[in-house]
Short mmCIF file of C-alpha atoms in Angstrom, two decimals:
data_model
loop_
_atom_site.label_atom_id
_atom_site.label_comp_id
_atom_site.label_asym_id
_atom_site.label_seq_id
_atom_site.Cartn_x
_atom_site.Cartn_y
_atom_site.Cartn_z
CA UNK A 223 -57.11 34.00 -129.25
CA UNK A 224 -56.54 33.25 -133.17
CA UNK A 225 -53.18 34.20 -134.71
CA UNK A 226 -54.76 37.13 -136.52
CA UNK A 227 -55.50 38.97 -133.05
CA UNK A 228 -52.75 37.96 -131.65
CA UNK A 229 -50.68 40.03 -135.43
CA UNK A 230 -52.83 42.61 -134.53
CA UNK A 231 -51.18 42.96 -131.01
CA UNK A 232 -47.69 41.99 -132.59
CA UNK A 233 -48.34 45.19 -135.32
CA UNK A 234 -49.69 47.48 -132.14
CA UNK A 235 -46.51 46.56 -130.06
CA UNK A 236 -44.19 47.25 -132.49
CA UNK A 237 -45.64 50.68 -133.35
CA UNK A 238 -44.99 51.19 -129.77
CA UNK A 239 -41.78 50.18 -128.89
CA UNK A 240 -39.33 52.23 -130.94
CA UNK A 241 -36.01 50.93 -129.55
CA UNK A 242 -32.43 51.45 -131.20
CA UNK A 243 -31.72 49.54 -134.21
CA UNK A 244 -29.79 46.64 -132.63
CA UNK A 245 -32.70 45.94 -130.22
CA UNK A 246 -34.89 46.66 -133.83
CA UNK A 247 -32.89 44.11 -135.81
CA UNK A 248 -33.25 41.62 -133.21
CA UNK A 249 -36.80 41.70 -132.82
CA UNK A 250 -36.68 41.58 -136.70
CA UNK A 251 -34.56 38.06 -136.67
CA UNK A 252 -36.56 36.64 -134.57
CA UNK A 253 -40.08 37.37 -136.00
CA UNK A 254 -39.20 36.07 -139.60
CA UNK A 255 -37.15 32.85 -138.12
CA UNK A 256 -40.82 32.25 -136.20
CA UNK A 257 -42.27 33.39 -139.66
CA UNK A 258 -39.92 30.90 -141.58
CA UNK A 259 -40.55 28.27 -139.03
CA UNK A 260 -44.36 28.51 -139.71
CA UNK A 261 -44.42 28.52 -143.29
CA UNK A 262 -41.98 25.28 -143.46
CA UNK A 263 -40.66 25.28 -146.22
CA UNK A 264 -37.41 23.72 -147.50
CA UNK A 265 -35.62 27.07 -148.85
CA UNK A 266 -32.84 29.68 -147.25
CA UNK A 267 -34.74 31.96 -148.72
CA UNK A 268 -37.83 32.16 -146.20
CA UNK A 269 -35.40 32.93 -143.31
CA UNK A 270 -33.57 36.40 -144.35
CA UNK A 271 -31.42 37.63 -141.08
CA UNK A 272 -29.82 41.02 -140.63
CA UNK A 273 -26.06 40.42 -138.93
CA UNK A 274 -23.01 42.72 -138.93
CA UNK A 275 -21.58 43.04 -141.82
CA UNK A 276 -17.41 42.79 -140.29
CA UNK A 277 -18.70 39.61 -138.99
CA UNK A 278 -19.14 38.28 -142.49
CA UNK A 279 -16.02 36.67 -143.98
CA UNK A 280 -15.14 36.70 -147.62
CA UNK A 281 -14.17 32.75 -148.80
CA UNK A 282 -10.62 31.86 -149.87
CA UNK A 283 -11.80 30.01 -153.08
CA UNK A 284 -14.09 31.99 -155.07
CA UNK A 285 -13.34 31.67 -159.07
CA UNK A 286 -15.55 34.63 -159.10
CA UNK A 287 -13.56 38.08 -160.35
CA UNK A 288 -15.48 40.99 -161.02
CA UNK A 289 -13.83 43.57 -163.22
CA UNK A 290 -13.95 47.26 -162.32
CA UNK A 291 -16.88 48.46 -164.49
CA UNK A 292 -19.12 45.53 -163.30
CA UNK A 293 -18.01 46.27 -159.89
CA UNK A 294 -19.05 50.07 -160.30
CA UNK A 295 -22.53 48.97 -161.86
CA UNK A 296 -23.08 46.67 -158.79
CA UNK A 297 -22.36 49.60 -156.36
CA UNK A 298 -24.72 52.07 -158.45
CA UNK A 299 -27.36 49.27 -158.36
CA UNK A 300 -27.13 48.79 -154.74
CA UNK A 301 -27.32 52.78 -154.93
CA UNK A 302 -30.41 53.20 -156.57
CA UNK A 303 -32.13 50.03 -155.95
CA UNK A 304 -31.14 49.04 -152.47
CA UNK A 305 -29.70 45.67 -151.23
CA UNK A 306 -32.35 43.43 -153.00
CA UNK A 307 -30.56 40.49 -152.76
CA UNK A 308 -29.28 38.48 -149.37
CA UNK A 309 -25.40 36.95 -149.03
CA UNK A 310 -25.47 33.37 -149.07
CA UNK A 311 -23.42 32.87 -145.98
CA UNK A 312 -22.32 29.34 -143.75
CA UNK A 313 -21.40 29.41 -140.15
CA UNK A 314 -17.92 30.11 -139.34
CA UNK A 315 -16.13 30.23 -135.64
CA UNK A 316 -15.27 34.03 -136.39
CA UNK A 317 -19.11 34.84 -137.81
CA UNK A 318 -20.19 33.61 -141.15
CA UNK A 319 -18.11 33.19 -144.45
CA UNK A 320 -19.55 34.33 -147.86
CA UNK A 321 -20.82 30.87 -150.24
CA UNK A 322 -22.25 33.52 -152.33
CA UNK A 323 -22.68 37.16 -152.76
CA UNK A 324 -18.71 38.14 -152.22
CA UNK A 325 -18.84 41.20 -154.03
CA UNK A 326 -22.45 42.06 -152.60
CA UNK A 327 -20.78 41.85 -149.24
CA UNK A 328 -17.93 43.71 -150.20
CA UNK A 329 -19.76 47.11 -151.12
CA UNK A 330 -21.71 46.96 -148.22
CA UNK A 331 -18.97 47.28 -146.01
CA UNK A 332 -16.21 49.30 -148.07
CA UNK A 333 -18.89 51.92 -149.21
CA UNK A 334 -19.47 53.90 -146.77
CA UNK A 335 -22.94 55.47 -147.96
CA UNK A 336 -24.24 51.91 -148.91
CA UNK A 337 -23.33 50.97 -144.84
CA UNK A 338 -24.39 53.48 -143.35
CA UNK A 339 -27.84 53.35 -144.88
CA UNK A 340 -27.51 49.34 -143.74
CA UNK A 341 -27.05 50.15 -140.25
CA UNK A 342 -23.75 48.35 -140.02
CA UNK A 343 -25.99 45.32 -140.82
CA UNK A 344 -25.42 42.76 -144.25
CA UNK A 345 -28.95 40.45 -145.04
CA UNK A 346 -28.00 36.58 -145.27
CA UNK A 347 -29.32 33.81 -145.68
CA UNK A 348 -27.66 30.62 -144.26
CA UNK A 349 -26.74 27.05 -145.38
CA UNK A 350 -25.73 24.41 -142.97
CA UNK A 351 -22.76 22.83 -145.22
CA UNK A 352 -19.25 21.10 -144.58
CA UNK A 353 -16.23 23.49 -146.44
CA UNK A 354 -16.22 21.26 -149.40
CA UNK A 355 -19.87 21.47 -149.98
CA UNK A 356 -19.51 25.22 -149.62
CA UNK A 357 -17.23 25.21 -152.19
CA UNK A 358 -19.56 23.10 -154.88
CA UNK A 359 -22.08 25.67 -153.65
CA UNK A 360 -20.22 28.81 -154.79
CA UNK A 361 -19.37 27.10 -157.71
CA UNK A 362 -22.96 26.31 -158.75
CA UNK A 363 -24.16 29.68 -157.72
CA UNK A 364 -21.31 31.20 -160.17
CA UNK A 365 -21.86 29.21 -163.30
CA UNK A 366 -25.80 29.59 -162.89
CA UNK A 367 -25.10 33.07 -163.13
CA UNK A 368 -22.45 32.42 -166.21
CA UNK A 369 -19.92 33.69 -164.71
CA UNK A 370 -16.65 31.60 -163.51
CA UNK A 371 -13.28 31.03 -164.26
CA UNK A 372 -12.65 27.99 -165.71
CA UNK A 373 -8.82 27.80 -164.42
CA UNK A 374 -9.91 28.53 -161.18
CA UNK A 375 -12.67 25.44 -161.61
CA UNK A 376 -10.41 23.60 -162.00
CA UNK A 377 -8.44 24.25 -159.54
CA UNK A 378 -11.21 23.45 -156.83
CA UNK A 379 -12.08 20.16 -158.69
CA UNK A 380 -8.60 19.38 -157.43
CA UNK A 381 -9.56 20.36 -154.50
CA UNK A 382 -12.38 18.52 -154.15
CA UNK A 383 -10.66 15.71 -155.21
CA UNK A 384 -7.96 15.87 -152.52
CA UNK A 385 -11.54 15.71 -149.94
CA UNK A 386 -11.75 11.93 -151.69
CA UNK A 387 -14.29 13.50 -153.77
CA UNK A 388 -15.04 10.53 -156.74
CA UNK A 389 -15.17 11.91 -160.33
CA UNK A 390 -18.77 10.91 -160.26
CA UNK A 391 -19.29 12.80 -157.27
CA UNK A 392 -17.58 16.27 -158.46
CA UNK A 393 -19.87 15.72 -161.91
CA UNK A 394 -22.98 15.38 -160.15
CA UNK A 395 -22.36 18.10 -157.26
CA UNK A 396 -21.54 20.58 -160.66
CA UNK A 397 -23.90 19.45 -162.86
CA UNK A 398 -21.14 18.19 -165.37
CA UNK A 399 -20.50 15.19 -167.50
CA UNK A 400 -17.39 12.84 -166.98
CA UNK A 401 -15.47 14.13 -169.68
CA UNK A 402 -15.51 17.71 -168.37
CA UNK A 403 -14.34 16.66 -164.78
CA UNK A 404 -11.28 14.97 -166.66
CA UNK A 405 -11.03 18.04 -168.90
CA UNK A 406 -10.38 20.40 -165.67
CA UNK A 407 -8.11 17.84 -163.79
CA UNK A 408 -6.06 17.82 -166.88
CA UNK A 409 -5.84 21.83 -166.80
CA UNK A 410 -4.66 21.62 -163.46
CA UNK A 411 -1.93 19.35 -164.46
CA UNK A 412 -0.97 18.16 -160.73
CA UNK A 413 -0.17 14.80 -161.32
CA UNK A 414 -1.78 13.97 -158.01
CA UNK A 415 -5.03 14.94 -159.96
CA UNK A 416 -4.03 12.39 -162.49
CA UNK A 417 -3.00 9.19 -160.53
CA UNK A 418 -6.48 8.02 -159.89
CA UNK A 419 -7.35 5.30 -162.11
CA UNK A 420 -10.98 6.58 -163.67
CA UNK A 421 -8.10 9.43 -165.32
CA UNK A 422 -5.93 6.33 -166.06
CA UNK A 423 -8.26 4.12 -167.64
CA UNK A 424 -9.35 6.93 -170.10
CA UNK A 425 -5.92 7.86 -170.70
CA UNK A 426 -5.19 4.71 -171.54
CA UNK A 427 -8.36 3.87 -173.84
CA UNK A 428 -7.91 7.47 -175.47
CA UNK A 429 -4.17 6.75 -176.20
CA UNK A 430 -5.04 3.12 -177.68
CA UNK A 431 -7.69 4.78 -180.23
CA UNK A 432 -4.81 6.71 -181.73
CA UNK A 433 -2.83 4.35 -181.85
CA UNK A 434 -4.91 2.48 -183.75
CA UNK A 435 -6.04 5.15 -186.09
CA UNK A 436 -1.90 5.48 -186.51
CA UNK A 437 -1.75 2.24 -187.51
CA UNK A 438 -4.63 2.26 -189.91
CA UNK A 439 -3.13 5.45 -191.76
CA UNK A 440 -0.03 3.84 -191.83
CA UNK A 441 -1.58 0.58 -193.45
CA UNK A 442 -3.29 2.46 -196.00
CA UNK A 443 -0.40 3.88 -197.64
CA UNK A 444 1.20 0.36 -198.24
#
């Protein structure tokens, strides 16, 4: 029997069986993780699940604030538009905590039209990722978008760095250039940020060019 019967039969049976929306949202998960498993392909994206939406954590580190007007246009979108977009979401031991998609999440369970019409449920999509590389996640997602903090960048590029995260490492995870790491750490300004020797070493070198520029405006009024 080829696969296209055998969707033919799948379509037929689920015609049929009309069950309750858990047992729906089950049968759901599973036929797009088969779906997702067929197409093999490297992306989140091709394995949407529905799970309850209390069992979805927000993240303790998000730079991420949404004022109250964009927060209003985000629940009237949702409104109009439906959920179009799924939380990014890792594993946690209590359910899943939000990598991306915090205020998403948010609506969807304080609103109680927008949950209701969810079924209790929240659409995800998951990553497989330690906390730190959940963090360089959210902060990727966030400045793709164009919107982050920059105090509370830096403050996780401290973080990072407290994970034995290189400066090299943090630049490349972020998509930013030496100078910018530095620029954050500096912001910070925990001098455990500032101890490592890459900060030293440019300290150092920047210091010595003014001297010398000192020097050289100093010899030229002689």
């Amino acid at each position: 029997m080829g696969i296209d019967e055998l969707l033919s039969m799948l379509e037929r049976a689920l015609e049929d069986e009309k069950g309750d929306l858990d047992r729906r949202v089950a049968v759901y998960n599973q036929i797009v993780a088969m779906a997702s498993a067929y197409l093999d392909l490297p992306h989140p994206v091709t394995c949407p699940q529905l799970v309850p939406v209390d069992r979805v954590h927000g993240n303790e580190y998000n730079p991420n604030k949404v004022a109250p007007p964009e927060m209003r246009l985000l629940t009237l979108s949702i409104e109009k538009d439906g959920m179009t977009m799924p939380v990014v979401v890792a594993d946690d031991k209590n359910g899943w905590v939000v990598v991306d998609g915090f205020h998403r999440r948010r609506v969807a369970k304080a609103k109680a039209h927008i949950r209701q019409s969810l079924g209790g449920y929240l659409p995800i999509v998951r990553l497989n990722k330690s906390l730190e590389d959940r963090i360089t996640s959210t902060v990727r997602h966030n400045m793709a978008r164009g919107a982050h903090q920059v105090e509370l960048t830096a403050k996780l590029v401290t973080l990072l760095r407290r994970h034995n995260w290189t400066n090299e490492r943090i630049g490349k995870e972020l998509g930013m250039d030496p100078d910018e790491v530095l620029r954050l750490k500096q912001m910070q300004g925990l001098a455990e940020a500032f101890s490592d020797r890459e900060f030293s070493r440019a300290w150092d070198v920047d210091a010595q060019a003014k001297a010398v520029g000192q020097k050289k405006r100093s010899d030229s009024r002689l």
